Coordinates of C-alpha atoms in Angstrom, one line a residue:
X1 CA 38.6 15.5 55.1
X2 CA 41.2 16.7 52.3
X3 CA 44.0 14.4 52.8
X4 CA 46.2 15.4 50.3
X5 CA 46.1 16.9 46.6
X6 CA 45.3 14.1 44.6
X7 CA 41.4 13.1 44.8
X8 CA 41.7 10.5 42.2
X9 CA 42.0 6.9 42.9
X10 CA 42.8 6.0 39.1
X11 CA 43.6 8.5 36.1
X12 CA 44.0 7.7 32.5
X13 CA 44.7 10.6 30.2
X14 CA 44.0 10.7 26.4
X15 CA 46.5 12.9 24.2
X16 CA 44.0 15.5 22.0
X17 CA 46.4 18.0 20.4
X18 CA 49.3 20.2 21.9
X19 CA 46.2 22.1 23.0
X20 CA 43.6 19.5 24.5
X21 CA 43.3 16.2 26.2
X22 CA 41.1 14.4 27.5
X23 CA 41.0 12.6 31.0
X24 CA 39.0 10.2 33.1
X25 CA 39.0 10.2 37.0
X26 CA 37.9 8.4 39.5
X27 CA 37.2 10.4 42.7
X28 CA 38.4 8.7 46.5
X29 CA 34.7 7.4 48.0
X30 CA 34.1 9.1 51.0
X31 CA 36.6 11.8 50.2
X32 CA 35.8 15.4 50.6
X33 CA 38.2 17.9 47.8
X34 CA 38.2 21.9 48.0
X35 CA 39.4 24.1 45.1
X36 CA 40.3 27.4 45.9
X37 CA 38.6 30.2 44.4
X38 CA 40.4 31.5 41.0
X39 CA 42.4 27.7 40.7
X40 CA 41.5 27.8 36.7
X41 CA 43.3 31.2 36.5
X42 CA 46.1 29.5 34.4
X43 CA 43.4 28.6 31.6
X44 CA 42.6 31.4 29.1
X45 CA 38.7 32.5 29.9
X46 CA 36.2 32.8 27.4
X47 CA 33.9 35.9 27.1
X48 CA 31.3 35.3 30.5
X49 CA 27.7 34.2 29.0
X50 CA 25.1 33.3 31.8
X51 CA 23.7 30.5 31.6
X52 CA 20.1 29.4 30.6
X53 CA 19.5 26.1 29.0
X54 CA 22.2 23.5 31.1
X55 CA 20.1 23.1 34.7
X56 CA 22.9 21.8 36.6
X57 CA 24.7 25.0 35.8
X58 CA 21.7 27.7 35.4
X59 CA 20.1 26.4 38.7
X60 CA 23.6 27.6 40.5
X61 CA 23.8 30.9 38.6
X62 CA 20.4 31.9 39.5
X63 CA 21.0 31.1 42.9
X64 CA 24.2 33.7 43.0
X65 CA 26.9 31.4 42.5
X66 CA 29.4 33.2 40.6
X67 CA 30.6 31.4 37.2
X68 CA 34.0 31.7 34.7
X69 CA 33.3 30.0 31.2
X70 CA 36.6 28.7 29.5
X71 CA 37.7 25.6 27.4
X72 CA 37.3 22.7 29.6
X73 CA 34.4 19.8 29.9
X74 CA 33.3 18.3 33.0
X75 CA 30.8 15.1 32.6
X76 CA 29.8 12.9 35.4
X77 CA 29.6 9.5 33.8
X78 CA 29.6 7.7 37.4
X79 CA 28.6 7.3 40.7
X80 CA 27.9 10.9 42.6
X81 CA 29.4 13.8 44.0
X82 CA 28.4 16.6 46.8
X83 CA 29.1 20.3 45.1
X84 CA 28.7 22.9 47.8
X85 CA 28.9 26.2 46.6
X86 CA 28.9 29.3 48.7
X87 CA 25.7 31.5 47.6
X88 CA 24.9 34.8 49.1
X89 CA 22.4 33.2 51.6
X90 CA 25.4 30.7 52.8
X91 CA 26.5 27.5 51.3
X92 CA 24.6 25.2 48.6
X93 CA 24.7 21.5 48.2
X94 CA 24.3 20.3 44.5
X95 CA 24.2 16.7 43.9
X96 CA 26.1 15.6 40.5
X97 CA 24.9 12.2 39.0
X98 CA 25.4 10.7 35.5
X99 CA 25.0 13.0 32.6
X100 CA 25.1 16.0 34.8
X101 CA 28.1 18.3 32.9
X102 CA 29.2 21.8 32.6
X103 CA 28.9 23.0 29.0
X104 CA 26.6 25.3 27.4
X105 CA 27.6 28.5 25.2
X106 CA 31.0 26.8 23.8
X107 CA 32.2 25.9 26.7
X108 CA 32.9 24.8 30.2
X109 CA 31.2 26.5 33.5
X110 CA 33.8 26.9 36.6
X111 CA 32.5 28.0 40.0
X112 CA 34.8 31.4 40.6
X113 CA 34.8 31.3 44.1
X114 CA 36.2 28.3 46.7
X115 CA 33.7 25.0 46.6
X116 CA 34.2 21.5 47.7
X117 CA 33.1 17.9 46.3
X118 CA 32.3 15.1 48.6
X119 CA 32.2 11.6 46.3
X120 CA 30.2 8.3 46.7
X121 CA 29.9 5.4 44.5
X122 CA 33.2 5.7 42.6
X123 CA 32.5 8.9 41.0
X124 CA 34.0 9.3 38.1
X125 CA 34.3 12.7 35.2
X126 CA 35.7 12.5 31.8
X127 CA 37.1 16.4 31.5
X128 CA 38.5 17.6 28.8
X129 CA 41.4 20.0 29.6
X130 CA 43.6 22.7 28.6
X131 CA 47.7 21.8 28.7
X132 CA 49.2 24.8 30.0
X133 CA 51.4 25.5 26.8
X134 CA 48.7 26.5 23.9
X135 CA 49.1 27.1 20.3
X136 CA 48.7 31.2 19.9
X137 CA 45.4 32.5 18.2
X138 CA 43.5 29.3 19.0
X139 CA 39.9 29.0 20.4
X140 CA 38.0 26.1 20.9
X141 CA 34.2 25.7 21.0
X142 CA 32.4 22.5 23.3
X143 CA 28.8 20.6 22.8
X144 CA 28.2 17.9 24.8
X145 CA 25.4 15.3 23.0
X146 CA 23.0 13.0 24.1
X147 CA 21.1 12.1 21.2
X148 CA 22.0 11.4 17.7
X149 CA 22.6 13.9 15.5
X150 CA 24.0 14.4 12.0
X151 CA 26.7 17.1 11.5
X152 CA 26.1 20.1 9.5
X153 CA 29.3 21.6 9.9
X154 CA 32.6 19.8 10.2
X155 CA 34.3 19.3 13.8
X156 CA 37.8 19.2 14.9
X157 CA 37.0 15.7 16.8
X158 CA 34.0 13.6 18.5
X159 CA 34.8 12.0 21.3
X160 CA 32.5 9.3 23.3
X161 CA 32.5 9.8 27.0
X162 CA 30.2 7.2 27.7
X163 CA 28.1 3.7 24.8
X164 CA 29.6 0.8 23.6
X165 CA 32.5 3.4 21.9
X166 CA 33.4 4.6 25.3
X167 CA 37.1 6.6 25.0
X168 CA 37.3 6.5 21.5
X169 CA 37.8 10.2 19.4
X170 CA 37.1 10.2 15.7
X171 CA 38.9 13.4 14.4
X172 CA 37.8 15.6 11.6
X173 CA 34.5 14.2 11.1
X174 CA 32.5 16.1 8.4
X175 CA 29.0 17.2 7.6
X176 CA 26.7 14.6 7.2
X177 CA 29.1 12.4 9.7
X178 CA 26.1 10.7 12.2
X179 CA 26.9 10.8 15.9
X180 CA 25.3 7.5 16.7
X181 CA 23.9 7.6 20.5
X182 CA 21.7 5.3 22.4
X183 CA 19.9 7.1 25.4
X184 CA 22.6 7.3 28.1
X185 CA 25.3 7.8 25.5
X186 CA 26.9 11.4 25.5
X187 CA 29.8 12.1 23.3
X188 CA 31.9 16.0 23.1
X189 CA 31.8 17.8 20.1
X190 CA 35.2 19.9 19.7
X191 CA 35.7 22.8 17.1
X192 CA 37.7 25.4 16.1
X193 CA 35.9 28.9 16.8

């Protein structure tokens, strides 16, 4: 059961911007966490898309999970976690493995209502999150990669979650920069809006 508030066994935390950072947890084995419904109400929320093309999140929707969509990144890059969600039928277990993430439309899908996480196998997310204290008039749009690509537009920063480049951000990368991935690699793409 929920112990206490802190889920993570280790946290390391990458500085972004005044606006951003990115962070890496790994989740207690064997632990079981519940967020309260509304716990990302401190975050600034995007306009609400539904979601179509990202199964993890489009399989939930369509089963009548409700959804916010804000400037955050979730990507499993370890281990596994229970997500039980409360549908209109009673609850629903979804099982998050590696590669498994939130992000489609700009940004970052966040169950409204209360869920919980059970984690196995040293589960572990790279997330990148909102600081509470943002820079006025500033919008940030998310793509999470998995294949190599070559930028047409230029980006505020790339950042690997997972390859051989593993926490490492290159910032203001321009068009034609090449987002080298292997299969299993996934890196963020950050930009202004």
């Amino acid at each position: 059961m929920q112990a206490d508030r802190r889920p993570t066994v280790t946290d390391e935390v990458i500085a972004i911007n005044d606006d951003l950072e990115i962070n890496y947890g790994v989740f207690k084995n064997d632990f079981t966490f519940r967020r309260p419904a509304n716990s990302w109400r401190l975050w600034p929320m995007l306009g609400f898309v539904p979601p179509r093309l990202n199964a993890t999140i489009a399989e939930m929707y369509q089963a009548g999970v409700a959804w916010t969509l804000c400037e955050h990144v979730s990507i499993c890059i370890n281990g596994s976690a229970d997500y039980v969600f409360e549908g209109p039928d009673g609850p629903i277990i979804q099982t998050w493995t590696p590669g498994c993430h939130n992000v489609e439309n700009g940004g970052g899908y966040l169950p409204a209502g209360e869920f919980t996480r059970h984690f196995h196998d040293d589960f572990t997310l790279c997330c990148v999150v909102q600081k509470l204290k943002r820079t006025p008039g500033v919008q940030y749009r998310f793509e999470v990669l998995t294949e190599p690509r070559v930028l047409t537009q230029a980006a505020l920063f790339i950042h690997y979650a997972t390859g051989p480049r593993q926490r490492q951000t290159d910032f203001n990368p321009t068009p034609g920069y090449a987002v080298d991935l292997a299969p299993g690699d996934i890196a963020i793409i950050c930009s202004i809006r």
